[in-house]
Coordinates of C-alpha atoms in Angstrom, one line a residue:
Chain A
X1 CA -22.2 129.0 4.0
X2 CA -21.4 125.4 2.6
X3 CA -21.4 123.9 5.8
X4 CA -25.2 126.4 6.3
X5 CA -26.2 124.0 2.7
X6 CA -24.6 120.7 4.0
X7 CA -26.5 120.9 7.3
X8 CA -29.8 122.1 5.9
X9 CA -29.8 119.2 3.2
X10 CA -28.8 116.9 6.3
X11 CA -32.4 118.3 8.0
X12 CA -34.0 117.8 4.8
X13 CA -33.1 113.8 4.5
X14 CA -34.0 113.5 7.6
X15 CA -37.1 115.1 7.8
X16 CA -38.1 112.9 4.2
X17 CA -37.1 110.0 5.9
X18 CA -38.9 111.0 9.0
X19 CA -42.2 111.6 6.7
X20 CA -42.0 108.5 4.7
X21 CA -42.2 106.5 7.4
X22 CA -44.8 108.1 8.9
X23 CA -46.9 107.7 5.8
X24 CA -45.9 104.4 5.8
X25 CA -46.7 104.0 9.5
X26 CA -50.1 105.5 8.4
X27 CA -50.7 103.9 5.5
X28 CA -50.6 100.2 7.4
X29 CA -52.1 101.6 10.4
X30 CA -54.9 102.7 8.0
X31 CA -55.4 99.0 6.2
X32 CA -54.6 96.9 9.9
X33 CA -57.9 99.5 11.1
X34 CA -59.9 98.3 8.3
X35 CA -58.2 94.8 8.1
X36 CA -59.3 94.4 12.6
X37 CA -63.0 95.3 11.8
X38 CA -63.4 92.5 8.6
X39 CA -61.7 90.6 11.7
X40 CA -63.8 91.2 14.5
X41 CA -67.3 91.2 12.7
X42 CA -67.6 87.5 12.9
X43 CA -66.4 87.3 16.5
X44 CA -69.3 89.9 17.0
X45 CA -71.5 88.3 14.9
X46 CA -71.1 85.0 16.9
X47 CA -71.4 86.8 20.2
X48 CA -74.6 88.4 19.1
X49 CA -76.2 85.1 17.8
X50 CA -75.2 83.7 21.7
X51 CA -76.6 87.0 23.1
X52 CA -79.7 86.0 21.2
X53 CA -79.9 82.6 22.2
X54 CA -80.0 83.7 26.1
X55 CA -82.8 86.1 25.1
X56 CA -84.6 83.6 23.9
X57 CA -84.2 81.0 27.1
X58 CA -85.1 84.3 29.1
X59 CA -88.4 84.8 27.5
X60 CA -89.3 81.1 26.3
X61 CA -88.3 79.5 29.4
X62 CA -88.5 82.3 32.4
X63 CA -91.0 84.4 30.7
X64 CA -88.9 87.7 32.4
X65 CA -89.8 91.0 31.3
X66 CA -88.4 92.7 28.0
X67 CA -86.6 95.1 30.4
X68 CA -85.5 91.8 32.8
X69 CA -84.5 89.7 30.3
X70 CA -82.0 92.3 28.3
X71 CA -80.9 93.3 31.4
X72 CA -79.8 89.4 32.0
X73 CA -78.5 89.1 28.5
X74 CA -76.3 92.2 29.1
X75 CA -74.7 90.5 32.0
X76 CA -73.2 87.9 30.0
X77 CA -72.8 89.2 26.8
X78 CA -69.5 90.6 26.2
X79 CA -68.7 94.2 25.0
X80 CA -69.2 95.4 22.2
X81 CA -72.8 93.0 22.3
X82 CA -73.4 94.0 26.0
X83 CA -74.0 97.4 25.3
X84 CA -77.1 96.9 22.9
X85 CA -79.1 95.3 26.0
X86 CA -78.1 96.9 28.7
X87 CA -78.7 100.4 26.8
X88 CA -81.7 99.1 25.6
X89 CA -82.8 97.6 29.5
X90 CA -82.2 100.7 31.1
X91 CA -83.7 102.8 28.4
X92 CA -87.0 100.8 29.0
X93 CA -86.6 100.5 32.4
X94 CA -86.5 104.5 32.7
X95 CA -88.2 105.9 30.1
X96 CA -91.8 105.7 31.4
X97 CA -93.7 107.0 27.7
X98 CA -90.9 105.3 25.8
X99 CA -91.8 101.5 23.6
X100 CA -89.9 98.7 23.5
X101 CA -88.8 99.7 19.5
X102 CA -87.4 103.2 21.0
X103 CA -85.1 101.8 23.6
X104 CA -84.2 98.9 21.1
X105 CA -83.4 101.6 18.5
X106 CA -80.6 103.7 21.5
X107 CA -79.3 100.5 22.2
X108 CA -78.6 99.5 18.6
X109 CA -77.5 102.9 18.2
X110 CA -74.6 102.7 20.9
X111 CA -73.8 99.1 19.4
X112 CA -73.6 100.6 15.9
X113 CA -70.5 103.1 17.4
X114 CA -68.9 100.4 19.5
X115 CA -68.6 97.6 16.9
X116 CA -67.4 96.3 13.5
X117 CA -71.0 95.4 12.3
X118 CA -72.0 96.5 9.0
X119 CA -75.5 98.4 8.4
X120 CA -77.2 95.1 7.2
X121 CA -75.8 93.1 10.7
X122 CA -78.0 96.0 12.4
X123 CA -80.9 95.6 9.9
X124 CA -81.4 92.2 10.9
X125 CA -81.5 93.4 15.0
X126 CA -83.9 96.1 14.0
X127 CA -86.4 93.5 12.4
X128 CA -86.0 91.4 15.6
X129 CA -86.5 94.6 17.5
X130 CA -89.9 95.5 16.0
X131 CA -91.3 91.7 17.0
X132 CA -89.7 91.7 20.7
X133 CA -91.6 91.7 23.2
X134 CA -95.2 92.6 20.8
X135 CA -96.2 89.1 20.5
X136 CA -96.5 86.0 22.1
X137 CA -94.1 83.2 23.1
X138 CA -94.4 80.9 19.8
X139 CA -94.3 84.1 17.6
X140 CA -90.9 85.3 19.6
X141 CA -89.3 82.0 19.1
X142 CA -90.2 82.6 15.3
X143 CA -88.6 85.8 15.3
X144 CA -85.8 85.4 17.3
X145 CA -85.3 82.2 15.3
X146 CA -85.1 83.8 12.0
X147 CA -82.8 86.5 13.2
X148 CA -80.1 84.1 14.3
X149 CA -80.7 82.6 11.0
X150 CA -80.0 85.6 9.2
X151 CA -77.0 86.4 11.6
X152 CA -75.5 83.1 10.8
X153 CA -75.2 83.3 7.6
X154 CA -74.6 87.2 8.0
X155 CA -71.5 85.3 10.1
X156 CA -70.9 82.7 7.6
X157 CA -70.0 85.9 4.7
X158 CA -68.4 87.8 7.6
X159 CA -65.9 84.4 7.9
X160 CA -65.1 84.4 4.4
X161 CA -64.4 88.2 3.9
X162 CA -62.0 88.3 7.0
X163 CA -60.1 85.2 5.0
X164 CA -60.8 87.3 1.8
X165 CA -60.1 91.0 3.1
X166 CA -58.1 91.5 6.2
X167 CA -55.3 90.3 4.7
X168 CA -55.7 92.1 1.9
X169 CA -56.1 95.3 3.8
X170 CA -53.1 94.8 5.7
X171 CA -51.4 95.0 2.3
X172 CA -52.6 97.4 0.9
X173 CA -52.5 100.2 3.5
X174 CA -49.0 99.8 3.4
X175 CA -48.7 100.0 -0.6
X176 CA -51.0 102.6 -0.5
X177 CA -48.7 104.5 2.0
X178 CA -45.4 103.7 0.4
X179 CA -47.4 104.9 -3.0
X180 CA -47.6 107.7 -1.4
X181 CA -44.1 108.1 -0.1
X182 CA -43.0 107.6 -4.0
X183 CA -45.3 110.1 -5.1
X184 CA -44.3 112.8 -2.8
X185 CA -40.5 111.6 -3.8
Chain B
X1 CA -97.4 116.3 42.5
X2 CA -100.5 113.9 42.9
X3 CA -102.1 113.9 45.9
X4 CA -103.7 110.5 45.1
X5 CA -100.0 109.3 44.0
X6 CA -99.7 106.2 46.1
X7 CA -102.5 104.8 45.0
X8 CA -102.3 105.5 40.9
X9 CA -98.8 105.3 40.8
X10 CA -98.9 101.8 38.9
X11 CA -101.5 103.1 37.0
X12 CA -100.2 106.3 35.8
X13 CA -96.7 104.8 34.8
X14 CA -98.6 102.8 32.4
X15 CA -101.2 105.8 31.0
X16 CA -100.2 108.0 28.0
X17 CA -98.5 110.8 29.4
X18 CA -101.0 113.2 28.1
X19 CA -103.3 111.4 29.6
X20 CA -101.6 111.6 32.7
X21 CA -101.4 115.7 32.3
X22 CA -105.4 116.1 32.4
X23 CA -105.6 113.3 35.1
X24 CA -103.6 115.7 37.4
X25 CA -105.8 118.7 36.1
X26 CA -108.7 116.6 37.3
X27 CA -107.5 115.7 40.4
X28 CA -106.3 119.6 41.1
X29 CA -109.6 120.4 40.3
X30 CA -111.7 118.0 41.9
X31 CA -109.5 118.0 45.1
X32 CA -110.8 115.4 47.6
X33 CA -113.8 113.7 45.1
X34 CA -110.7 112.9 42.9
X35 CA -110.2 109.9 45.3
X36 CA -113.3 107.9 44.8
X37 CA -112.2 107.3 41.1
X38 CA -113.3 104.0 40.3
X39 CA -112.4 103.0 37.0
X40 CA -110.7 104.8 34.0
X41 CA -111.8 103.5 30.7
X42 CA -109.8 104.1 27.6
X43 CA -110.9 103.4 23.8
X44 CA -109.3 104.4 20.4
X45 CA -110.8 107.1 18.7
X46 CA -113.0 107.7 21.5
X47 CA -112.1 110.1 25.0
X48 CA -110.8 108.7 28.3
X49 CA -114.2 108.1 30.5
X50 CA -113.7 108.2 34.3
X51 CA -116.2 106.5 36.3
X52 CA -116.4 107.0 40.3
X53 CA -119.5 106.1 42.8
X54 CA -121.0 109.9 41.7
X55 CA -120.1 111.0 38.8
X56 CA -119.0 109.5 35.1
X57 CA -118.0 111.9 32.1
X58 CA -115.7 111.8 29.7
X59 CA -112.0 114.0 30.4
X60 CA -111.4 117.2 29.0
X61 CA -107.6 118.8 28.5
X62 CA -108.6 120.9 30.9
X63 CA -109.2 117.5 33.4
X64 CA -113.6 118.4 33.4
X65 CA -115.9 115.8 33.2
X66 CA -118.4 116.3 30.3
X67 CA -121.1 114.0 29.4
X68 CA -120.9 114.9 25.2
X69 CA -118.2 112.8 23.7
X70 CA -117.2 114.9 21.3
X71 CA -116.6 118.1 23.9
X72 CA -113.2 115.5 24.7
X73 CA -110.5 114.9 22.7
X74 CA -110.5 111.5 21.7
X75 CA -107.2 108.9 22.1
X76 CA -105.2 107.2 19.2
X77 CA -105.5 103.9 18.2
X78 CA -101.6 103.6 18.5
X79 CA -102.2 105.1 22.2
X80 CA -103.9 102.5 23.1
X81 CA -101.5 99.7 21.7
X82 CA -98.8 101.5 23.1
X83 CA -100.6 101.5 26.6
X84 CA -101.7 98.0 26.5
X85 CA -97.7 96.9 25.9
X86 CA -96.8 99.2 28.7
X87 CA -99.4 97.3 30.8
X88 CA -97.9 93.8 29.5
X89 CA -94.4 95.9 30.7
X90 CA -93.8 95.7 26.7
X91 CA -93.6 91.1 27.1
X92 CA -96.8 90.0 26.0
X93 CA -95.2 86.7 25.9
X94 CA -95.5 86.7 29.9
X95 CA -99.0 87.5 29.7
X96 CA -100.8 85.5 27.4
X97 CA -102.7 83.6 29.7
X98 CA -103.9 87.0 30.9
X99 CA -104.1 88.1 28.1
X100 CA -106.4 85.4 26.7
X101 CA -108.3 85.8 29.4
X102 CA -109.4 89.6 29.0
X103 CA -107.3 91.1 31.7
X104 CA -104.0 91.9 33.5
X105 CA -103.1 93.0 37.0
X106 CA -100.7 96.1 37.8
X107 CA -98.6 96.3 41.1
X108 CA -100.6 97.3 43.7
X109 CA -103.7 94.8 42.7
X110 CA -105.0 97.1 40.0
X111 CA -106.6 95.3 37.3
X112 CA -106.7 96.0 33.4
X113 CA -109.5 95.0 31.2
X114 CA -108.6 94.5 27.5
X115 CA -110.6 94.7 24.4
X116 CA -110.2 94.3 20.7
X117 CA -110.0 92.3 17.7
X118 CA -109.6 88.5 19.2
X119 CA -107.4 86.1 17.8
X120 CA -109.4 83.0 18.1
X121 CA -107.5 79.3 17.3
X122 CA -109.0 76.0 17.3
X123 CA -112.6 77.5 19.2
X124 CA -110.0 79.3 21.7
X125 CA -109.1 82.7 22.3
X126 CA -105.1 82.9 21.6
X127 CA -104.6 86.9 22.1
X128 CA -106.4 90.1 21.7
X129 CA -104.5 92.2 18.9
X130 CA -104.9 95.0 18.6
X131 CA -106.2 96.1 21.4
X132 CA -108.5 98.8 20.7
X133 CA -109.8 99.3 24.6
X134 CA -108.5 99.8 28.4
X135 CA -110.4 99.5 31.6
X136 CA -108.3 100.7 34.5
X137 CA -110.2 99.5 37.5
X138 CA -108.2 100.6 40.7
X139 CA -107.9 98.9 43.6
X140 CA -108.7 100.5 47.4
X141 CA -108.6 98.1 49.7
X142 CA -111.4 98.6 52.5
X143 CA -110.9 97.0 55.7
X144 CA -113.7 96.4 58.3
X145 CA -116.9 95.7 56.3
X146 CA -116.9 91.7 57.5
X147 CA -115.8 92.6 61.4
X148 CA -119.8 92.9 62.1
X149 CA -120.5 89.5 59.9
X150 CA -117.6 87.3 62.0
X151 CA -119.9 86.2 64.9
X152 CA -122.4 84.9 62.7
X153 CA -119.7 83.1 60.3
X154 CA -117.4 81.5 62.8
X155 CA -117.2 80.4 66.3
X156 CA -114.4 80.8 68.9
X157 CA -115.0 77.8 70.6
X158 CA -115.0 74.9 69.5
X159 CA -112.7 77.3 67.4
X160 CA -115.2 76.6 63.7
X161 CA -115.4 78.4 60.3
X162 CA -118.5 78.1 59.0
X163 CA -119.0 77.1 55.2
X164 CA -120.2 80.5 54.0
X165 CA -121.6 81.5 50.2
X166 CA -122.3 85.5 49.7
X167 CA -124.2 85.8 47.4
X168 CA -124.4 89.5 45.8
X169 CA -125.4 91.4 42.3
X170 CA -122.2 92.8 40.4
X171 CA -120.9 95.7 42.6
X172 CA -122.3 95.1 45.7
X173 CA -119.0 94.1 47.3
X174 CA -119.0 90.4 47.5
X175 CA -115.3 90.0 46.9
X176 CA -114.1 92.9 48.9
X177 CA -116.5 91.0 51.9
X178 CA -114.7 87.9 51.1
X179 CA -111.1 89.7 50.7
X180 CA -112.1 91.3 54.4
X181 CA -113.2 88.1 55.8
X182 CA -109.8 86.1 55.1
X183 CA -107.8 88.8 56.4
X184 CA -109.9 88.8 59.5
X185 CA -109.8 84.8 60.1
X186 CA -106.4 84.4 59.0
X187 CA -105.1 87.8 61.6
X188 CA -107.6 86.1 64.2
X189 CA -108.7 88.5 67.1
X190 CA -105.8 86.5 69.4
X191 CA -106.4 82.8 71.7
X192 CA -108.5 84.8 74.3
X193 CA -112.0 83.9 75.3
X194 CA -114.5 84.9 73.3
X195 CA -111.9 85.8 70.4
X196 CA -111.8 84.3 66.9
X197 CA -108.4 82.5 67.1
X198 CA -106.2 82.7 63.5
X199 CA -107.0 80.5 61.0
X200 CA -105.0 79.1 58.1
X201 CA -106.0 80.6 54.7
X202 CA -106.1 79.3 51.4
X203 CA -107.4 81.6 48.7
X204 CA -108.0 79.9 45.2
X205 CA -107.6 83.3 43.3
X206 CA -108.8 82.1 40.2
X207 CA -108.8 86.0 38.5
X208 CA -106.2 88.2 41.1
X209 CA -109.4 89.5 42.7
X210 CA -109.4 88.4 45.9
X211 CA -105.7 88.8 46.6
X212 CA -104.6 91.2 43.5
X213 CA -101.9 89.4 43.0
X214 CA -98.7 90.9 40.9
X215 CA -96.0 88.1 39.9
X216 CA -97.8 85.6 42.6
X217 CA -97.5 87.7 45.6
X218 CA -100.9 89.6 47.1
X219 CA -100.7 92.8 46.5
X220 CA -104.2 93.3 48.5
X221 CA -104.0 92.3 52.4
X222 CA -105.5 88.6 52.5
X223 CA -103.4 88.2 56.0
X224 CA -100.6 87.2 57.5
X225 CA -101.5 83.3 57.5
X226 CA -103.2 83.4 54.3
X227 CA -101.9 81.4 51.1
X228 CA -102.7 82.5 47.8
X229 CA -103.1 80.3 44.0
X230 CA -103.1 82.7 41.9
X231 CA -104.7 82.4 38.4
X232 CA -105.5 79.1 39.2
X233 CA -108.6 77.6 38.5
X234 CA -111.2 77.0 41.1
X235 CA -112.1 73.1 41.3
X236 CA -108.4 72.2 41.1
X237 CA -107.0 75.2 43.2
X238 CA -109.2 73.6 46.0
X239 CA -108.1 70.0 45.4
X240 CA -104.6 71.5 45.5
X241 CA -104.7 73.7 48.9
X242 CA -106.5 70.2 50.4
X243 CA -103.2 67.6 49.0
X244 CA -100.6 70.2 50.0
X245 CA -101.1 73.6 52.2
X246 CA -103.6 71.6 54.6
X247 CA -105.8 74.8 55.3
X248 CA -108.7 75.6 57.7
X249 CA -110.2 77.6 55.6
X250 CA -110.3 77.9 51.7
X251 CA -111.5 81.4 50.3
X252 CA -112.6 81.5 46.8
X253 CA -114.9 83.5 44.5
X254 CA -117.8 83.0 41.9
X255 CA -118.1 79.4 41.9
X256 CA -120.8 78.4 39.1
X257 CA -119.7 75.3 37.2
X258 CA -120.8 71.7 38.5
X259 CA -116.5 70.9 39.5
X260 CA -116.4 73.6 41.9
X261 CA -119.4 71.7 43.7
X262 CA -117.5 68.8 43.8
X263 CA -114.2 70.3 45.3
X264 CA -116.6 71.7 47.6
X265 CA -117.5 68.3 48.5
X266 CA -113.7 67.4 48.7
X267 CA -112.9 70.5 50.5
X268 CA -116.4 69.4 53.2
X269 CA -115.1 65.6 53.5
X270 CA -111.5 67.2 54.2
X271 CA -113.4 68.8 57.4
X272 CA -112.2 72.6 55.9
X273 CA -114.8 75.4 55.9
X274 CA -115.3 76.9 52.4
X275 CA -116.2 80.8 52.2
X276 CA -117.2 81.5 48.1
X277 CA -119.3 84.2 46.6
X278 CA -122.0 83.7 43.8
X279 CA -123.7 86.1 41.7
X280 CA -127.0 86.7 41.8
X281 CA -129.9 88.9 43.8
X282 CA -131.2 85.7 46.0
X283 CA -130.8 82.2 47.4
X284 CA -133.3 81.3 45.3
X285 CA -132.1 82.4 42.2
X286 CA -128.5 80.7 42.7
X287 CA -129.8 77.3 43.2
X288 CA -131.9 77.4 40.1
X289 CA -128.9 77.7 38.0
X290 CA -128.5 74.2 37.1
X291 CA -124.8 74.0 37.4
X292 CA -125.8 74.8 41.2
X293 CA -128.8 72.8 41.5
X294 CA -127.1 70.6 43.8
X295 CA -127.0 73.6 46.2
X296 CA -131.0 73.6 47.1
X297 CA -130.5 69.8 48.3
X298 CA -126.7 69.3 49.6
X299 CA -125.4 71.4 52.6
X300 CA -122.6 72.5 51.1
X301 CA -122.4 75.7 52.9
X302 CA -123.8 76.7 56.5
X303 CA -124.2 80.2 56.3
X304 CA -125.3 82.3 53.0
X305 CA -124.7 85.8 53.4
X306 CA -127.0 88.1 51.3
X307 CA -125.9 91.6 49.8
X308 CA -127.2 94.7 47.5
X309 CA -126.8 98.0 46.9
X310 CA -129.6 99.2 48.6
X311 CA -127.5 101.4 51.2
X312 CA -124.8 101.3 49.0
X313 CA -122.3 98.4 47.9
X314 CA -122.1 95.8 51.0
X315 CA -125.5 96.5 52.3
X316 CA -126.1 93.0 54.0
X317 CA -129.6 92.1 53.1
X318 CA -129.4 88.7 55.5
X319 CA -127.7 85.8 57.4
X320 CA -128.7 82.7 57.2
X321 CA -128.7 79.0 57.0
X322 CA -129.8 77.7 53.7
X323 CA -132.7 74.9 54.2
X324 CA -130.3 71.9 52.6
X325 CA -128.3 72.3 55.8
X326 CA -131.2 73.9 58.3
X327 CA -133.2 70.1 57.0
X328 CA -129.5 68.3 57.7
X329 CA -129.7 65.6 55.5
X330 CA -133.0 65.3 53.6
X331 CA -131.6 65.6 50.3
X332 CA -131.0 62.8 47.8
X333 CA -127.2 63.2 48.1
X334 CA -127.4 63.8 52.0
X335 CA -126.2 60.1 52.8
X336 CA -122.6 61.6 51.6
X337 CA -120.2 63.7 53.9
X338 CA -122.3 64.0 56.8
X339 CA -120.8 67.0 58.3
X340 CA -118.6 66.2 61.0
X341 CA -119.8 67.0 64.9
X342 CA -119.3 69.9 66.5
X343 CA -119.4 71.8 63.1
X344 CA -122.1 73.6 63.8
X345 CA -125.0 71.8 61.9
X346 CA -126.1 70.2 64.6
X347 CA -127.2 73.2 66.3
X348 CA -130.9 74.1 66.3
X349 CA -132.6 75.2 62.7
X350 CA -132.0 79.3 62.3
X351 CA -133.3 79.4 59.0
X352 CA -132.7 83.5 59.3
X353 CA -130.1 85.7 61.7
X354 CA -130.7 88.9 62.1
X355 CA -127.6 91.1 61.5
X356 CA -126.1 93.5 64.5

């Protein structure tokens, strides 16, 4: 019967310690998630602003079609950023009744699931989306000029909240989790 | 699907797709006299107009051709837009010369004329935006109409091209004559006797009519040894083909303003025949234009060929040799470019030839 106790409060201890560090585990797991996207964003950010500067040799410069030049900008963009163009290129390519703004719009959507961007980082693209393509060659230089302004200094804020925030995260996913652990105690 | 598929398919991928639906409703009911469709005009807030050699009318859902406007339903503004961007394959920025210019070409030659509130800069066009209207003018090639013409416009031996103007009213077929000519001189009819030996071809394609050009290549059949500048404009086109393609012939179309008479007079010193179109209803009435003045006393061309309607488009009215070059030098500027021997001028006066 003792030895029935002894054993079961041996499984207990056990099974606490096993739990707290899994909340523990969780808990940092959980702030190094949030802590990786405030660290990718700007690598993103800077990725997309080089995407954008190939778009814009592509239409300035080779005057390819929307659907030719995304397509192009996909091929040497890396992922997440490839995904934007080449959903939007084959979108457009395909989809005979479809506008430029509608296969811009799927692409930004897959972007949207496969990065760290933050809504207004996909504002700016869907402003720039609306223009491409609808105007002529100094207008898309204006347009594609003012987005990679805007991305800059969307870059510039996403720099100083990684300094700011990822640490920070890192932190406090695991106080939050060992919180937890003291709490459940 | 669409019986007339090959031919529309460019077209139809650019159309809105409702569009499309009582296009196929048309041609199912119309069957064979679907296929002379010549042009399909669209406007915003109005109905789709077809126009073919026999009938015009506006399209009904149900693909019928009514004369009453309102018995169609009428397109969207935002229709239009959205088919004028499909046209410009959503890059406007690649087409602004087009654009500025009133038109665009589809693959497969077709061409699209836009219309709608101009953007105008500095005196000049920059872009039509919106556009508000869509001519779809589609594009059948017809080969043959100029086989009859070649013995009176070139020679097989001394193998000659003769400098030839055709001079026609709007839709009488001038530049499908000229389109069939070039493919005919530049194929040749082989070295044998009595045969039109091949000729190098430059067309100066100044508005992708001739050759229907799509991303510079002819869309239309110019040839196999025919060259094309597309988009390029006339007078400098011609000084170009002479400096670097060294042609026999060089085709081009409409020529009106006093530089194309001078490349013409390039093109003649250069010893290459010239075949160009003009509009107008005679001889007469071309040289009184005074950009062309020069024509009724300079032999710039040999041959003028003369169409209408009368029996439909490409009704040849008359051959012949215009006086400048039947007198052969009586003009004021006559003492320039004589034309070289054995082209053909020095043959006896035929002020008229009687076509076969």
């Amino acid at each position: 019967m003792q030895g029935d106790r002894a054993m079961g409060e041996g499984l207990l201890m056990v099974m606490k310690a096993a739990g707290t560090v899994l909340v523990l585990a969780a808990g940092t797991g959980a702030g190094w998630v949030v802590a990786q996207g405030y660290a990718r964003r700007p690598v993103e950010l800077r990725a997309l602003r080089q995407a954008l500067a190939t778009l814009r040799a592509e239409i300035l410069y080779r005057s390819s079609s929307l659907t030719e030049a995304w397509a192009e900008v996909a091929r040497r963009s890396p992922a997440p950023v490839t995904a934007l163009f080449q959903e939007a290129s084959e979108r457009l390519g395909t989809d005979r009744a479809g506008t430029a703004m509608v296969a811009w719009e799927a692409g930004l959507k897959r972007l949207a699931e496969e990065s760290s961007l933050f809504p207004e980082d996909l504002e700016i693209l869907r402003h720039l989306g609306q223009a491409l393509g609808a105007s002529g060659r100094e207008e898309q230089e204006r347009v594609l000029a003012l987005a990679d302004q805007e991305l800059a200094s969307a870059e510039e804020i996403a720099r100083a909240e990684r300094e700011k925030n990822a640490r920070l995260w890192q932190y406090l996913g695991f106080a939050l989790g060992a919180a937890v652990v003291l709490l459940l105690v | 699907m669409f019986g007339w598929t090959p031919i529309l398919s460019a077209i139809l991928s650019v159309l809105p797709p409702r569009v499309c639906t009582w296009l196929e409703r048309y041609q199912a009911r119309m069957s064979e006299a679907a296929g002379d469709l010549e042009e399909i005009r669209l406007r915003a807030e109005r109905p789709v107009q077809l126009v073919s050699a026999r009938r015009e009318g506006f399209l009904t859902e149900a693909g019928e051709l009514v004369h009453d406007a309102a018995g169609a339903p009428a397109l969207r503004a935002e229709e239009i837009v959205e088919t004028a961007r499909r046209a410009s394959r959503h890059s406007v920025y690649a087409f602004e010369e087009e654009l500025r210019q009133g038109f665009l070409t589809l693959p497969g030659g077709h061409r699209v004329g836009l219309v709608g509130r101009c953007v105008v800069e500095g005196g000049r066009v920059r872009t039509i935006d919106p556009v508000s209207g869509l001519n779809f003018r589609l594009h059948r090639q017809v080969t043959g109409p100029a086989r009859p013409l070649l013995p009176h416009l070139a020679s097989p031996f001394p193998p000659y091209v003769y400098s030839t103007l055709i001079i026609s009213p709007p839709g009488a077929g001038k530049t499908t004559l000229l389109r069939d000519l070039a493919r005919l001189l530049s194929d040749g009819e082989g070295w044998g006797p009595g045969a039109i030996p091949p000729r190098k071809i430059v067309v100066v394609d100044e508005r992708s009519e001739i050759a229907g050009c799509w991303l510079g290549v002819p869309q239309l059949s110019v040839g196999s040894r025919t060259d094309v500048l597309d988009r390029c404009p006339k007078a400098e086109g011609i000084m170009m083909a002479l400096r670097g393609m060294a042609p026999d012939v060089v085709v081009t179309d409409e020529i009106g303003r006093p530089e194309d008479l001078l490349a013409l007079e390039e093109a003649q010193n250069a010893g290459v025949a010239v075949l160009a179109t003009a509009h107008g209803v005679s001889w007469e009435e071309v040289i009184s234009r005074p950009a062309l003045r020069d024509l009724r006393d300079y032999p710039y061309f040999d041959r003028v060929v003369l169409l209408s309607r009368r029996q439909g488009p490409g009704t040849v009215e008359r051959i012949f040799r215009p006086e400048s070059c039947a007198a052969s030098g009586s003009g004021p500027r006559a003492g320039r470019a004589r034309p070289p021997a054995g082209r053909g001028r020095s043959s006896p006066s035929r002020p008229s030839i009687h076509m076969p």
